Tab-separated table of C-alpha atoms in Angstrom:
chain	number	residue	atom	x	y	z
Z	125	UNK	CA	103.137	94.982	160.750
Z	126	UNK	CA	102.098	95.648	157.409
Z	127	UNK	CA	100.867	92.617	155.418
Z	128	UNK	CA	100.244	92.728	152.176
Z	129	UNK	CA	96.469	92.122	151.193
Z	130	UNK	CA	96.051	89.443	148.192
Z	131	UNK	CA	94.567	90.607	144.832
Z	132	UNK	CA	90.877	89.660	143.772
Z	133	UNK	CA	89.799	89.005	140.183
Z	134	UNK	CA	86.447	90.188	139.158
Z	135	UNK	CA	84.037	88.085	136.794
Z	136	UNK	CA	81.431	89.025	134.488
Z	137	UNK	CA	83.366	90.966	131.986
Z	138	UNK	CA	81.452	91.331	128.546
Z	139	UNK	CA	81.886	93.748	125.542
Z	140	UNK	CA	79.269	96.496	125.366
Z	141	UNK	CA	78.282	97.192	121.826
Z	142	UNK	CA	77.289	100.770	120.941
Z	143	UNK	CA	74.083	100.872	118.837
Z	144	UNK	CA	72.504	103.915	116.967
Z	145	UNK	CA	69.454	103.967	118.833
Z	146	UNK	CA	69.148	106.123	121.953
Z	147	UNK	CA	67.359	103.421	124.026
Z	148	UNK	CA	69.659	100.748	123.447
Z	149	UNK	CA	72.590	103.219	124.446
Z	150	UNK	CA	71.034	104.234	127.637
Z	151	UNK	CA	70.271	100.331	128.405
Z	152	UNK	CA	74.064	99.703	127.764
Z	153	UNK	CA	75.175	102.612	130.245
Z	154	UNK	CA	72.948	101.178	132.807
Z	155	UNK	CA	74.462	97.852	132.498
Z	156	UNK	CA	77.898	99.182	133.610
Z	157	UNK	CA	79.438	98.996	137.109
Z	158	UNK	CA	82.727	99.828	138.619
Z	159	UNK	CA	84.031	98.121	141.717
Z	160	UNK	CA	86.978	97.777	143.861
Z	161	UNK	CA	87.619	94.191	144.607
Z	162	UNK	CA	90.545	94.728	147.083
Z	163	UNK	CA	88.449	97.115	148.877
Z	164	UNK	CA	85.536	94.632	149.015
Z	165	UNK	CA	87.777	92.077	150.496
Z	166	UNK	CA	89.271	94.245	153.017
Z	167	UNK	CA	85.839	95.554	154.174
Z	168	UNK	CA	84.019	92.191	154.447
Z	169	UNK	CA	83.003	90.763	157.658
Z	170	UNK	CA	85.505	87.742	157.439
Z	171	UNK	CA	88.356	89.702	156.869
Z	172	UNK	CA	87.624	92.061	159.361
Z	173	UNK	CA	86.753	89.236	161.963
Z	174	UNK	CA	90.083	87.662	161.300
Z	175	UNK	CA	91.944	91.172	161.727
Z	176	UNK	CA	90.249	91.375	165.434
Z	177	UNK	CA	91.130	87.952	166.306
Z	178	UNK	CA	94.657	87.402	164.837
Z	179	UNK	CA	96.467	89.331	167.661
Z	180	UNK	CA	95.217	87.117	170.220
Z	181	UNK	CA	95.642	84.330	168.405
Z	182	UNK	CA	99.284	84.614	167.666
Z	183	UNK	CA	100.035	86.818	170.733
Z	184	UNK	CA	102.853	84.350	171.375
Z	185	UNK	CA	104.478	85.164	168.135
Z	186	UNK	CA	103.885	89.172	168.109
Z	187	UNK	CA	105.475	88.877	171.976
Z	188	UNK	CA	108.507	87.099	170.674
Z	189	UNK	CA	109.050	89.273	167.555
Z	190	UNK	CA	108.763	92.424	169.633
Z	191	UNK	CA	111.312	91.153	172.155
Z	192	UNK	CA	113.757	90.250	169.622
Z	193	UNK	CA	113.481	93.451	167.916
Z	194	UNK	CA	113.835	95.197	171.310
Z	195	UNK	CA	117.161	93.034	171.737
Z	196	UNK	CA	118.507	93.622	168.273
Z	197	UNK	CA	117.810	97.574	168.508
Z	198	UNK	CA	119.809	97.387	171.763
Z	199	UNK	CA	122.529	95.679	170.184
Z	200	UNK	CA	122.681	98.144	167.400
Z	201	UNK	CA	122.596	101.375	169.291
Z	202	UNK	CA	126.133	101.242	170.758
Z	203	UNK	CA	127.225	100.454	167.140
Z	204	UNK	CA	125.254	103.279	165.612
Z	205	UNK	CA	126.648	105.583	168.356
Z	206	UNK	CA	130.110	104.736	167.795
Z	207	UNK	CA	129.586	105.120	163.755
Z	208	UNK	CA	128.188	108.734	164.272
Z	209	UNK	CA	130.930	109.641	166.840
Z	210	UNK	CA	133.646	108.194	164.330
Z	211	UNK	CA	132.358	109.985	161.382
Z	212	UNK	CA	132.497	113.258	162.849
Z	213	UNK	CA	136.353	113.579	163.847
Z	214	UNK	CA	138.674	115.708	161.944
Z	215	UNK	CA	140.252	112.988	159.409
Z	216	UNK	CA	138.145	109.815	159.657
Z	217	UNK	CA	139.113	106.383	158.922
Z	218	UNK	CA	136.944	106.021	155.980
Z	219	UNK	CA	137.817	101.984	155.531
Z	220	UNK	CA	137.039	101.898	159.638
Z	221	UNK	CA	133.664	103.594	158.720
Z	222	UNK	CA	132.745	101.362	155.947
Z	223	UNK	CA	133.535	98.168	158.063
Z	224	UNK	CA	131.310	99.542	160.849
Z	225	UNK	CA	128.516	100.500	158.517
Z	226	UNK	CA	128.697	96.902	156.746
Z	227	UNK	CA	128.752	95.424	160.260
Z	228	UNK	CA	125.545	96.861	161.313
Z	229	UNK	CA	123.942	96.305	157.815
Z	230	UNK	CA	124.426	92.818	158.595
Z	231	UNK	CA	123.050	92.636	161.788
Z	232	UNK	CA	119.777	94.760	160.781
Z	233	UNK	CA	119.238	92.380	157.815
Z	234	UNK	CA	119.657	89.084	160.098
Z	235	UNK	CA	117.332	90.557	162.301
Z	236	UNK	CA	114.834	91.576	160.105
Z	237	UNK	CA	115.042	87.955	158.440
Z	238	UNK	CA	114.556	86.612	161.831
Z	239	UNK	CA	111.627	88.567	163.162
Z	240	UNK	CA	110.054	87.508	159.634
Z	241	UNK	CA	110.689	83.871	160.571
Z	242	UNK	CA	108.961	84.429	163.822
Z	243	UNK	CA	105.856	86.187	162.354
Z	244	UNK	CA	105.468	83.625	159.182
Z	245	UNK	CA	102.435	82.086	160.756
Z	246	UNK	CA	100.484	85.734	160.879
Z	247	UNK	CA	101.377	86.236	157.198
Z	248	UNK	CA	100.358	82.669	156.463
Z	249	UNK	CA	97.254	83.408	158.443
Z	250	UNK	CA	96.536	86.574	156.710
Z	251	UNK	CA	96.866	84.821	152.882
Z	252	UNK	CA	94.700	81.733	154.281
Z	253	UNK	CA	91.897	84.335	155.136
Z	254	UNK	CA	91.939	86.171	152.123
Z	255	UNK	CA	92.219	83.289	149.704
Z	256	UNK	CA	88.822	81.783	151.556
Z	257	UNK	CA	87.293	85.073	150.896
Z	258	UNK	CA	88.810	85.441	147.350
Z	259	UNK	CA	87.173	81.908	146.357
Z	260	UNK	CA	83.972	83.430	147.065
Z	261	UNK	CA	84.434	86.996	145.476
Z	262	UNK	CA	83.601	85.717	142.100
Z	263	UNK	CA	80.224	84.194	142.694
Z	264	UNK	CA	79.325	87.323	145.037
Z	265	UNK	CA	79.991	89.640	142.387
Z	266	UNK	CA	77.803	87.515	139.853
Z	267	UNK	CA	75.203	87.535	142.245
Z	268	UNK	CA	75.166	91.574	142.765
Z	269	UNK	CA	75.314	92.024	139.003
Z	270	UNK	CA	72.502	89.785	138.172
Z	271	UNK	CA	70.370	91.769	140.935
Z	272	UNK	CA	71.367	95.222	139.275
Z	273	UNK	CA	71.329	93.721	135.813
Z	274	UNK	CA	74.917	94.935	135.176
Z	275	UNK	CA	76.643	93.091	132.361
Z	276	UNK	CA	80.201	94.947	132.559
Z	277	UNK	CA	81.999	95.748	135.866
Z	278	UNK	CA	85.317	97.993	135.432
Z	279	UNK	CA	87.989	98.113	138.119
Z	280	UNK	CA	87.452	101.492	139.688
Z	281	UNK	CA	91.225	102.100	139.748
Z	282	UNK	CA	91.229	102.018	136.083
Z	283	UNK	CA	88.551	104.338	135.701
Z	284	UNK	CA	89.151	108.150	135.552
Z	285	UNK	CA	85.974	109.303	136.946
Z	286	UNK	CA	82.339	108.047	137.575
Z	287	UNK	CA	79.514	108.941	139.762
Z	288	UNK	CA	78.434	106.862	142.629
Z	289	UNK	CA	75.341	105.182	140.616
Z	290	UNK	CA	77.912	103.197	139.149
Z	291	UNK	CA	79.746	101.912	142.136
Z	292	UNK	CA	78.806	97.956	142.747
Z	293	UNK	CA	81.154	97.650	146.137
Z	294	UNK	CA	78.288	97.430	148.696
Z	295	UNK	CA	75.828	95.227	146.552
Z	296	UNK	CA	79.307	92.905	146.068
Z	297	UNK	CA	79.964	93.460	149.839
Z	298	UNK	CA	76.306	92.633	150.850
Z	299	UNK	CA	76.611	89.198	148.788
Z	300	UNK	CA	80.125	88.327	150.338
Z	301	UNK	CA	79.145	88.743	153.739
Z	302	UNK	CA	76.479	86.301	153.128
Z	303	UNK	CA	78.328	83.658	151.153
Z	304	UNK	CA	81.219	83.704	153.692
Z	305	UNK	CA	80.355	85.323	157.160
Z	306	UNK	CA	83.176	84.168	158.896
Z	307	UNK	CA	86.781	82.682	157.795
Z	308	UNK	CA	88.887	79.959	159.386
Z	309	UNK	CA	91.677	81.773	161.011
Z	310	UNK	CA	94.502	79.210	161.550
Z	311	UNK	CA	95.449	77.291	157.931
Z	312	UNK	CA	96.002	73.714	158.530
Z	313	UNK	CA	99.391	72.327	159.009
Z	314	UNK	CA	101.508	72.312	156.022
Z	315	UNK	CA	99.023	74.730	154.233
Z	316	UNK	CA	100.835	76.642	151.428
Z	317	UNK	CA	99.211	79.731	149.400
Z	318	UNK	CA	97.758	78.895	146.200
Z	319	UNK	CA	101.094	80.149	144.251
Z	320	UNK	CA	103.195	78.045	145.987
Z	321	UNK	CA	100.871	75.002	145.718
Z	322	UNK	CA	100.577	75.917	141.930
Z	323	UNK	CA	104.538	76.086	141.582
Z	324	UNK	CA	105.020	73.072	143.596
Z	325	UNK	CA	102.556	70.701	141.418
Z	326	UNK	CA	104.429	72.256	138.271
Z	327	UNK	CA	107.686	71.291	139.359
Z	328	UNK	CA	106.439	67.937	140.650
Z	329	UNK	CA	104.887	67.156	136.805
Z	330	UNK	CA	108.238	68.402	135.388
Z	331	UNK	CA	110.127	65.981	137.631
Z	332	UNK	CA	107.931	63.235	137.029
Z	333	UNK	CA	107.928	64.092	133.309
Z	334	UNK	CA	111.838	64.087	132.962
Z	335	UNK	CA	111.877	60.735	135.088
Z	336	UNK	CA	109.931	58.951	132.620
Z	337	UNK	CA	112.166	57.771	130.029
Z	338	UNK	CA	114.439	56.603	132.964
Z	339	UNK	CA	111.468	54.358	134.698
Z	340	UNK	CA	110.666	52.655	131.230
Z	341	UNK	CA	111.405	48.919	131.400
Z	342	UNK	CA	114.089	47.926	129.044
Z	343	UNK	CA	112.815	46.651	125.741
Z	344	UNK	CA	113.665	42.965	124.888
Z	345	UNK	CA	115.762	42.396	122.046
C-alpha cells in the first residue's frame, strides 16, 4: 500500500545580501545550506518506528483488505476471461463488449473504494504520525541552523547542484530525533488531519456568521 507522505515546511528563510567585500561574500556563502524536509521526516526514528509497528497494530485491517481483494479478483476473473474471449470472435458484439467492460469497471471501482475504507485507519495513523513529526520539524531545523551558523536554508529539490558541505539533512535529523524520538501510532478517537480540522473550523465559523442575523432578538418598536 502506498501512502502518501505529508509535506513538511522549513523555517528560518532569510535574504542574503551580496556585498562587494570578499570576506563578507564568503561569510554569506558559508551561511547557506540545503535540506530535503520530506527525506528528513522519512528517515526520522519516530517515522521508521511507526512504519515497523503499523503492520502489527493494524493486522486485522490488513488481513481483511487482502481477503476482500482476493474475493474481488475471483469475482472479476471469469468476467475478464469472457470479455477477452468475446472480443476475439470474428464479428464481436461491440455493445455487449462495452456492457461487459462497464460492469468490470464498476466492480473494480467499488472494490477499490471498499478496500480504501477498510484501510482508512492505517492512513489516519500515517497522517497522525507525520503531523506529530512535522510539528517538531521547524524547531529541529532552527536548532541545526543555529549550531551550524546557517542563515538561509533552501529546499534541495529546488537546487540544481550543490556540494555535500551545504547539506543540512543529517544535522536536522539529529535534532529531530532528539525532540521526538517516537510518535504515538494510534490517533485518538475522532481525530482528523489538520487540513480537515481547519476546513471544519472554517465551515463552522461561516455557519455561525451566517446564523447571527437570524439569532438576534427582535428590536422593540
